[in-house]
mmCIF file of C-alpha atoms in Angstrom:
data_model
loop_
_atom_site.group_PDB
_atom_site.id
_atom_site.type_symbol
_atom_site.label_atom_id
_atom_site.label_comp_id
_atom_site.label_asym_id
_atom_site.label_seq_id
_atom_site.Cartn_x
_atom_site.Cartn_y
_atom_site.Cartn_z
ATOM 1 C CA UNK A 1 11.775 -6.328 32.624
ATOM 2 C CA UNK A 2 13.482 -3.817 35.111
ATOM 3 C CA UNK A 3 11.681 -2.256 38.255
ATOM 4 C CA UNK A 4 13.565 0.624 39.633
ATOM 5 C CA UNK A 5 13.084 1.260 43.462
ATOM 6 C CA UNK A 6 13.451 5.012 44.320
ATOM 7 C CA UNK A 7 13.520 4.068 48.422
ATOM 8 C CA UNK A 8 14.619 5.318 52.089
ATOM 9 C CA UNK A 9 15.245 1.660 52.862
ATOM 10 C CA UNK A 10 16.821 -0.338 50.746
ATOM 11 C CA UNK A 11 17.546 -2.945 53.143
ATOM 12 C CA UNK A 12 13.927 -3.915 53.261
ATOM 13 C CA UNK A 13 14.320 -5.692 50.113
ATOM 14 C CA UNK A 14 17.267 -7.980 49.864
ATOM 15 C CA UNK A 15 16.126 -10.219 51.969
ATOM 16 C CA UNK A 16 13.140 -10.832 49.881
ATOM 17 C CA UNK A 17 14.973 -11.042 46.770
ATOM 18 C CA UNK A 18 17.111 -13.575 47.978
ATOM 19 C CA UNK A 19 14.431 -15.944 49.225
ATOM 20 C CA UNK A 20 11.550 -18.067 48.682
ATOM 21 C CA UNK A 21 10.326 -19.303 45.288
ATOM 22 C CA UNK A 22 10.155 -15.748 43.700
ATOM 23 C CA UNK A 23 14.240 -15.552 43.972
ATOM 24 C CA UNK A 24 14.422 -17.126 40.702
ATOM 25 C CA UNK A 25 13.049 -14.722 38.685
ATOM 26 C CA UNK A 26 14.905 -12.123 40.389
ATOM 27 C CA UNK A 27 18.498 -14.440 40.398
ATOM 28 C CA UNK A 28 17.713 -15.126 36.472
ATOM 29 C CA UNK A 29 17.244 -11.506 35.907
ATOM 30 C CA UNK A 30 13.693 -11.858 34.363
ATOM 31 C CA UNK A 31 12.606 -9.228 37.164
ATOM 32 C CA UNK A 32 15.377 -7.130 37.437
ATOM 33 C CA UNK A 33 15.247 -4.951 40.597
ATOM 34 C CA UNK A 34 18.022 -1.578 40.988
ATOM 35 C CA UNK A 35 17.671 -0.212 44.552
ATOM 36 C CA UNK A 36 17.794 3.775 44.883
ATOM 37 C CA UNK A 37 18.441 4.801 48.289
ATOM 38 C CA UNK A 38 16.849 8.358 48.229
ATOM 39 C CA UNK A 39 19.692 9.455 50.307
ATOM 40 C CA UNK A 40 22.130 9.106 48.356
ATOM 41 C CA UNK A 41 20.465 12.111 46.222
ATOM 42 C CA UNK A 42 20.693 14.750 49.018
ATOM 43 C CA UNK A 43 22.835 18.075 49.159
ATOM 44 C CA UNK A 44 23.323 18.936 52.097
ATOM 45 C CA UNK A 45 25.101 17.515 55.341
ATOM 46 C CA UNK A 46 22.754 15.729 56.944
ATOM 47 C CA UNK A 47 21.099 14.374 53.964
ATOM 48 C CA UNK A 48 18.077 15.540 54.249
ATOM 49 C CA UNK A 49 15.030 14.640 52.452
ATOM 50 C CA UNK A 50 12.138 16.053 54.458
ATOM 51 C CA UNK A 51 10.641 19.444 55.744
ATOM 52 C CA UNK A 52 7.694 20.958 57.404
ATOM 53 C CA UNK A 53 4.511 21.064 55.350
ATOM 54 C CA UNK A 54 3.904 25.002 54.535
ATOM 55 C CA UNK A 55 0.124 25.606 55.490
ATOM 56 C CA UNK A 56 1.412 23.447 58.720
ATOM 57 C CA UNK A 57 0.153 20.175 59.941
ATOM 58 C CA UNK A 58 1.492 17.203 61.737
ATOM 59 C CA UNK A 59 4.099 15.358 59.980
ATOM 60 C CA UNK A 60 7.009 16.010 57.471
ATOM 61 C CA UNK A 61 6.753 16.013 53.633
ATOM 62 C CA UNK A 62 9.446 14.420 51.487
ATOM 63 C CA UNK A 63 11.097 16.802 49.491
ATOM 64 C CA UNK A 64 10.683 17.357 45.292
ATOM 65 C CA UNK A 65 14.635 18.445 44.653
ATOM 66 C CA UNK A 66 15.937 14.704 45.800
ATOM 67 C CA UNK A 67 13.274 12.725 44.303
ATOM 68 C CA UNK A 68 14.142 15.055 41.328
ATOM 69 C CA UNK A 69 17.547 13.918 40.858
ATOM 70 C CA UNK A 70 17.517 10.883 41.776
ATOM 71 C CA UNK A 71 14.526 10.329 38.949
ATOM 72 C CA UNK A 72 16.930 11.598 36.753
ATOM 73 C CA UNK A 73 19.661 9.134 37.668
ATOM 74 C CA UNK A 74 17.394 6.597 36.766
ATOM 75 C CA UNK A 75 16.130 7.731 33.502
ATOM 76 C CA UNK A 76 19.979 8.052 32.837
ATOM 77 C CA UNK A 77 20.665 4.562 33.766
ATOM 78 C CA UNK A 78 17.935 2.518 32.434
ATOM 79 C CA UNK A 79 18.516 4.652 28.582
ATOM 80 C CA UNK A 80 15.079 4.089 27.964
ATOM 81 C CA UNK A 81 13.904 5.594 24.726
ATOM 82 C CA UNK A 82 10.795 5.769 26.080
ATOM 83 C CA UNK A 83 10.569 6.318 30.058
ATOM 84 C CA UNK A 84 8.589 3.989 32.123
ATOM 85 C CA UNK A 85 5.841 4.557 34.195
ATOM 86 C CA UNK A 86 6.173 5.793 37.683
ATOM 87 C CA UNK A 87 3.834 4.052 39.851
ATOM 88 C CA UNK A 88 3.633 5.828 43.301
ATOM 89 C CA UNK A 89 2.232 3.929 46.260
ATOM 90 C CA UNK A 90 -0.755 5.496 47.715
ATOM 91 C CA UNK A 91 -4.121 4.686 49.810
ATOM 92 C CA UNK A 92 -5.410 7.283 46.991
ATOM 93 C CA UNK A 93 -4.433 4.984 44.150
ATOM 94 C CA UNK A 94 -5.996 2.052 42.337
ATOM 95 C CA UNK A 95 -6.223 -1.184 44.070
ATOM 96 C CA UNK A 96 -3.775 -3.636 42.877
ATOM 97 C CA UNK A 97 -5.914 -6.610 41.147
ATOM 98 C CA UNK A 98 -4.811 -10.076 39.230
ATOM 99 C CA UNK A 99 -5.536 -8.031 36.250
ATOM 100 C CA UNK A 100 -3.052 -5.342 37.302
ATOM 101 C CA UNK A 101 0.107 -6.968 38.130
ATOM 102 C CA UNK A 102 -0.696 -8.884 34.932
ATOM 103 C CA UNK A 103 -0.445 -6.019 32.999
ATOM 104 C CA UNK A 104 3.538 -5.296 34.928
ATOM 105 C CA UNK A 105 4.162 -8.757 34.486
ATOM 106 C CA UNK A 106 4.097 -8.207 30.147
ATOM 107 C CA UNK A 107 5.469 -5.274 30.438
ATOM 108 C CA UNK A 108 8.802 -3.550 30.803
ATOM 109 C CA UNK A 109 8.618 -2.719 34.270
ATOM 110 C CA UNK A 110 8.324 0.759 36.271
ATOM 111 C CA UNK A 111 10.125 2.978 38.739
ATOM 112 C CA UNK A 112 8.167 2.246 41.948
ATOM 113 C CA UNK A 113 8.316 5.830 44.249
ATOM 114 C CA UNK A 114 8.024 4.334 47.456
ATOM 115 C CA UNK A 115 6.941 7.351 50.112
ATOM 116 C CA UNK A 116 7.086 7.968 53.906
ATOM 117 C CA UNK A 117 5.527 10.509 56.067
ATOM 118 C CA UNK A 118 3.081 12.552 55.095
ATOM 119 C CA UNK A 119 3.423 12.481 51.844
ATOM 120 C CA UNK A 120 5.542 13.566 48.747
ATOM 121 C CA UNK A 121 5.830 17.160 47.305
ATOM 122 C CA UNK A 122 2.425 17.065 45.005
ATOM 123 C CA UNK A 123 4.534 19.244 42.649
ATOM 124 C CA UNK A 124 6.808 16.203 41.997
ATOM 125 C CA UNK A 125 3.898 14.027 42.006
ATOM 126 C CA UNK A 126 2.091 16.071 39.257
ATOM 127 C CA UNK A 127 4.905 16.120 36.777
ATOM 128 C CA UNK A 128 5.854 12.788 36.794
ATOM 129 C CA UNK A 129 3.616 9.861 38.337
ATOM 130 C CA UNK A 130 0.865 9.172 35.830
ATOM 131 C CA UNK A 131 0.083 5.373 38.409
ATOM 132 C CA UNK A 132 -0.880 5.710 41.660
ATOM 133 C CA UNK A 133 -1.585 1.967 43.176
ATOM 134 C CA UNK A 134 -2.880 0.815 46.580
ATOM 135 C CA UNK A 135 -2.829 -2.292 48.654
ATOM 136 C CA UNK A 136 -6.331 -1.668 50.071
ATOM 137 C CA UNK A 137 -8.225 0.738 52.165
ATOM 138 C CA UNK A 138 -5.961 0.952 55.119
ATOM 139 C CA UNK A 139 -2.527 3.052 55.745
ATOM 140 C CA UNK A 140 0.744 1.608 55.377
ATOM 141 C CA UNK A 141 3.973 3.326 56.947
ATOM 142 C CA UNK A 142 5.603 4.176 53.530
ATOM 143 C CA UNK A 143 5.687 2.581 50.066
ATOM 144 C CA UNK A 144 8.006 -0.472 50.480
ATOM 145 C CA UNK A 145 5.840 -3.240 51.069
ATOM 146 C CA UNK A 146 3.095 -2.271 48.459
ATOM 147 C CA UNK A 147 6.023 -2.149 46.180
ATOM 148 C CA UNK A 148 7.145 -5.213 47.565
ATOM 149 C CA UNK A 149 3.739 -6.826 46.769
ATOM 150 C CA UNK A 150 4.098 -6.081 43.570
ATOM 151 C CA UNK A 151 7.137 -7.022 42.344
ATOM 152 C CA UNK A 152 6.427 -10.875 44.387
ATOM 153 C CA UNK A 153 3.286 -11.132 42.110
ATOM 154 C CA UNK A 154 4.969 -10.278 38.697
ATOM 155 C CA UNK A 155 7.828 -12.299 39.972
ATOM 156 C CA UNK A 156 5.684 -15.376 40.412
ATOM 157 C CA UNK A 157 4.159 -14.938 36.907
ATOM 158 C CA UNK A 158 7.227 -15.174 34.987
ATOM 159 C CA UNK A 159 7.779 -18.593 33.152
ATOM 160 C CA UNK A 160 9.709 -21.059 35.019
ATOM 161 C CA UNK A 161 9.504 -19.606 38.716
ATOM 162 C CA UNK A 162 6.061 -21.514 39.441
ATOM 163 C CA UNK A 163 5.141 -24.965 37.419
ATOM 164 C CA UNK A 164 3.439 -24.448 34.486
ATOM 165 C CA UNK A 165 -0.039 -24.982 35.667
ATOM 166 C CA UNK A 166 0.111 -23.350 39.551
ATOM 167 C CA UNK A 167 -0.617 -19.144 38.790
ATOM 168 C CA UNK A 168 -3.012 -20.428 36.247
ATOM 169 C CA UNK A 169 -5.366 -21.806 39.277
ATOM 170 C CA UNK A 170 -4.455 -19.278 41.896
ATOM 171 C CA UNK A 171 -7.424 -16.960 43.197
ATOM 172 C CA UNK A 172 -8.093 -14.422 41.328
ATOM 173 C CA UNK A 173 -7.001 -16.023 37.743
ATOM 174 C CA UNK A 174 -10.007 -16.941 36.222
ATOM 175 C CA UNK A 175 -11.947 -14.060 37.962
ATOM 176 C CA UNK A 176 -13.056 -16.471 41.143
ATOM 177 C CA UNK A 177 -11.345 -17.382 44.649
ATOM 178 C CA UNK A 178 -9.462 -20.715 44.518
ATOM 179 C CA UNK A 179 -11.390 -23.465 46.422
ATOM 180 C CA UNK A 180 -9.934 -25.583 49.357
ATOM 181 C CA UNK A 181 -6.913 -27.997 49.070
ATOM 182 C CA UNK A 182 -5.963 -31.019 50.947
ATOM 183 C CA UNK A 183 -3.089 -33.480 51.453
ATOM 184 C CA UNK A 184 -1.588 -36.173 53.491
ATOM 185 C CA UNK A 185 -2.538 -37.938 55.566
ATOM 186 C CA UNK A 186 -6.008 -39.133 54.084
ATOM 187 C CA UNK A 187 -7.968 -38.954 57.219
ATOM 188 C CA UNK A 188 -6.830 -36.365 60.124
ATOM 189 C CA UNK A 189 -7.103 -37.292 63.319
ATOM 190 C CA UNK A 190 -8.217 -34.834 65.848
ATOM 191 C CA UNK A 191 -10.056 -34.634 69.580
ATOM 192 C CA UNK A 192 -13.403 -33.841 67.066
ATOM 193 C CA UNK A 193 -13.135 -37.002 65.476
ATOM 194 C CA UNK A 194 -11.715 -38.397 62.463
ATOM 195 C CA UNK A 195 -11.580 -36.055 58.986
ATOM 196 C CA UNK A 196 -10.985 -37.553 56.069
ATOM 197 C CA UNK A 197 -10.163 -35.855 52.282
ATOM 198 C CA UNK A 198 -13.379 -35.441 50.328
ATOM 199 C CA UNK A 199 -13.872 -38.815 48.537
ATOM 200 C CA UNK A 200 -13.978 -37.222 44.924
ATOM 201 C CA UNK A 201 -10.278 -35.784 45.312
ATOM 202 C CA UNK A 202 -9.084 -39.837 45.704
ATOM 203 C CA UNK A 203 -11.125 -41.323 42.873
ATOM 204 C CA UNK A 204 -8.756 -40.724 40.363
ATOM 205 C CA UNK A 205 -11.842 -39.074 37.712
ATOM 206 C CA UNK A 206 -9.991 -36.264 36.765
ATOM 207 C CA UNK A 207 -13.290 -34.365 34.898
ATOM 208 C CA UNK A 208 -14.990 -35.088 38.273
ATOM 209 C CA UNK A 209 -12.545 -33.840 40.642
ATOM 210 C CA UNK A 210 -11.976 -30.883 38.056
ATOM 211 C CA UNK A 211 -15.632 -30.313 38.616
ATOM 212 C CA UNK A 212 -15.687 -30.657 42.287
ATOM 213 C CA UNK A 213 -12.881 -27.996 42.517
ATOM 214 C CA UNK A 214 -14.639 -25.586 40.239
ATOM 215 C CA UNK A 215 -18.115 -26.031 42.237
ATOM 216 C CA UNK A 216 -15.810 -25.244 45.473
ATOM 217 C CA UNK A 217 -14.654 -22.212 43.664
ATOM 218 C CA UNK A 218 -17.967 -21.107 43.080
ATOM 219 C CA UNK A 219 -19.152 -21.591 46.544
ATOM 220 C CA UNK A 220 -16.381 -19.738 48.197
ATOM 221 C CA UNK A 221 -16.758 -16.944 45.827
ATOM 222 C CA UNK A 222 -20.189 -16.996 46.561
ATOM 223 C CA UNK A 223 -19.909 -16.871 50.139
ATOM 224 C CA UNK A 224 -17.199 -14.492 50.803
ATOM 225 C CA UNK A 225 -17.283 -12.283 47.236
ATOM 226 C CA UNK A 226 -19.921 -12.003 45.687
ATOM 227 C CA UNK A 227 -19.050 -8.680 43.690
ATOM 228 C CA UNK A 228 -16.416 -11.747 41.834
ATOM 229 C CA UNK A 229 -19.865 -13.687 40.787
ATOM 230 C CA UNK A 230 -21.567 -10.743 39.600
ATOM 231 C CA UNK A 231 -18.409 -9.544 37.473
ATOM 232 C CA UNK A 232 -18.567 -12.964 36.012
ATOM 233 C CA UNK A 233 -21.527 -13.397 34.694
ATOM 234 C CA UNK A 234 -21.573 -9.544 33.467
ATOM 235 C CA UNK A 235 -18.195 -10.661 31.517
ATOM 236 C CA UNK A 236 -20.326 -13.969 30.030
ATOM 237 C CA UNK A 237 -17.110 -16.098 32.249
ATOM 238 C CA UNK A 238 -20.016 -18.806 34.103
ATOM 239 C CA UNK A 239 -21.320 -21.472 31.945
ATOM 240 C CA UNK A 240 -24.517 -23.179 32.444
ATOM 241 C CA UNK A 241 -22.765 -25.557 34.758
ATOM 242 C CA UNK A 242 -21.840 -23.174 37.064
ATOM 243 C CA UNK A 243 -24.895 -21.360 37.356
ATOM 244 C CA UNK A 244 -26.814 -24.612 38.389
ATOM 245 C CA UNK A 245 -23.718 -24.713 41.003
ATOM 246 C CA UNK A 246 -24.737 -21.362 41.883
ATOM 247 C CA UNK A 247 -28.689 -21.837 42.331
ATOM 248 C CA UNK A 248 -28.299 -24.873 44.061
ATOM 249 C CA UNK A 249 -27.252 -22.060 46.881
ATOM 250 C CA UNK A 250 -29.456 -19.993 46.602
ATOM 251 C CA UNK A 251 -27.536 -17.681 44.321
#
């Protein structure tokens, strides 16, 4: 798959790229990232990609003619016969979910439109962007790290970046938050006293401690989402098991 970046700083992303576990999807070319520095599609001298916002206001706007062209240089690079989506990066837009960068991460990838300022010409906005995504309800600066969000959660679902069973417990994958985790050394010392690993995790009963984790699950859901439990038993995902997990709590 190919993600196109349509950006006024490039630099922000190489370093991720080149880093950390995700690299190898990127390296391999499984998530294949092209950098547009917005710039670089200017006319005039000083390169100029802003202006004033007619009706006034605080702020500058970014500019339709650039984004334009350099659009078009994509389209004309990638040869698609069928033109990806544009996903702009918005507080306006759809959260991203698991279940979204799922979807990118089967796909053929997009041209992520990552904005500054104010905003971005709407006119630009309404004849191409058809995906507007968010990171939450708050206000980022611009569009890069959104973008970079996404592209570190499809790179981490492609086949051989993660072993085979990690994504597949991660929160969010079965519709619940992952539950706690725990390793050496078996008891923690500390000025509170000794803490030691729960006991099922070292008893070697794999359907128990399989158990254990997905009562954990359950509980933390529970506690700190409970719009997750509801969705799940709407979507017929808790089994009879679980929901004795879940009364035992009062849920």
């Amino acid at each position: 798959m190919r993600f196109d970046v349509i950006t006024l700083f490039p630099e922000l992303f190489a370093p991720h790229l080149a880093n950390g576990i995700t690299r190898r999807a990127f390296e391999s070319g499984q998530v294949d990232v092209h950098l547009w520095p917005l710039r670089d599609h200017a006319e005039d001298a000083y390169r100029r990609v802003d202006d004033r916002p007619y009706g006034g206001g605080p702020g500058m706007v970014m500019l339709a003619e650039p984004l334009e062209r350099a659009l078009a240089a994509v389209r004309a690079d990638r040869g698609d016969t069928q033109a990806v989506p544009v996903v702009h990066f918005t507080p306006t837009g759809q959260r991203i979910t698991q279940a979204v960068v799922e979807a990118f991460a089967g796909g053929p990838g997009a041209v992520l439109l990552c904005g500054r300022y104010e905003g971005i010409d709407q006119r630009f906005l309404d004849r191409h962007v058809r995906c507007e995504l968010s990171l939450g309800d708050f206000v980022l600066s611009g569009g890069e790290l959104p973008a970079l969000a996404l592209l570190d959660a499809v790179a981490r679902l492609q086949p051989g970046v993660l072993s085979a069973p990690s994504h597949q417990q991660d929160s969010f994958s079965d519709g619940l938050l992952e539950g706690p985790h725990y390793s050496r050394p078996e008891v923690l010392s500390t000025d509170e006293g000794p803490l030691p690993v729960p006991a099922v995790l070292l008893s070697g009963h794999h359907a128990e401690i399989a158990r254990w984790r997905r009562d954990q699950s359950l509980r933390l859901t529970a506690q700190r989402r409970p719009d997750l439990i509801a969705a799940a038993r709407a979507a017929g995902r808790l089994s009879e098991q679980d929901e004795r997990t879940l009364r035992s709590i009062g849920i």
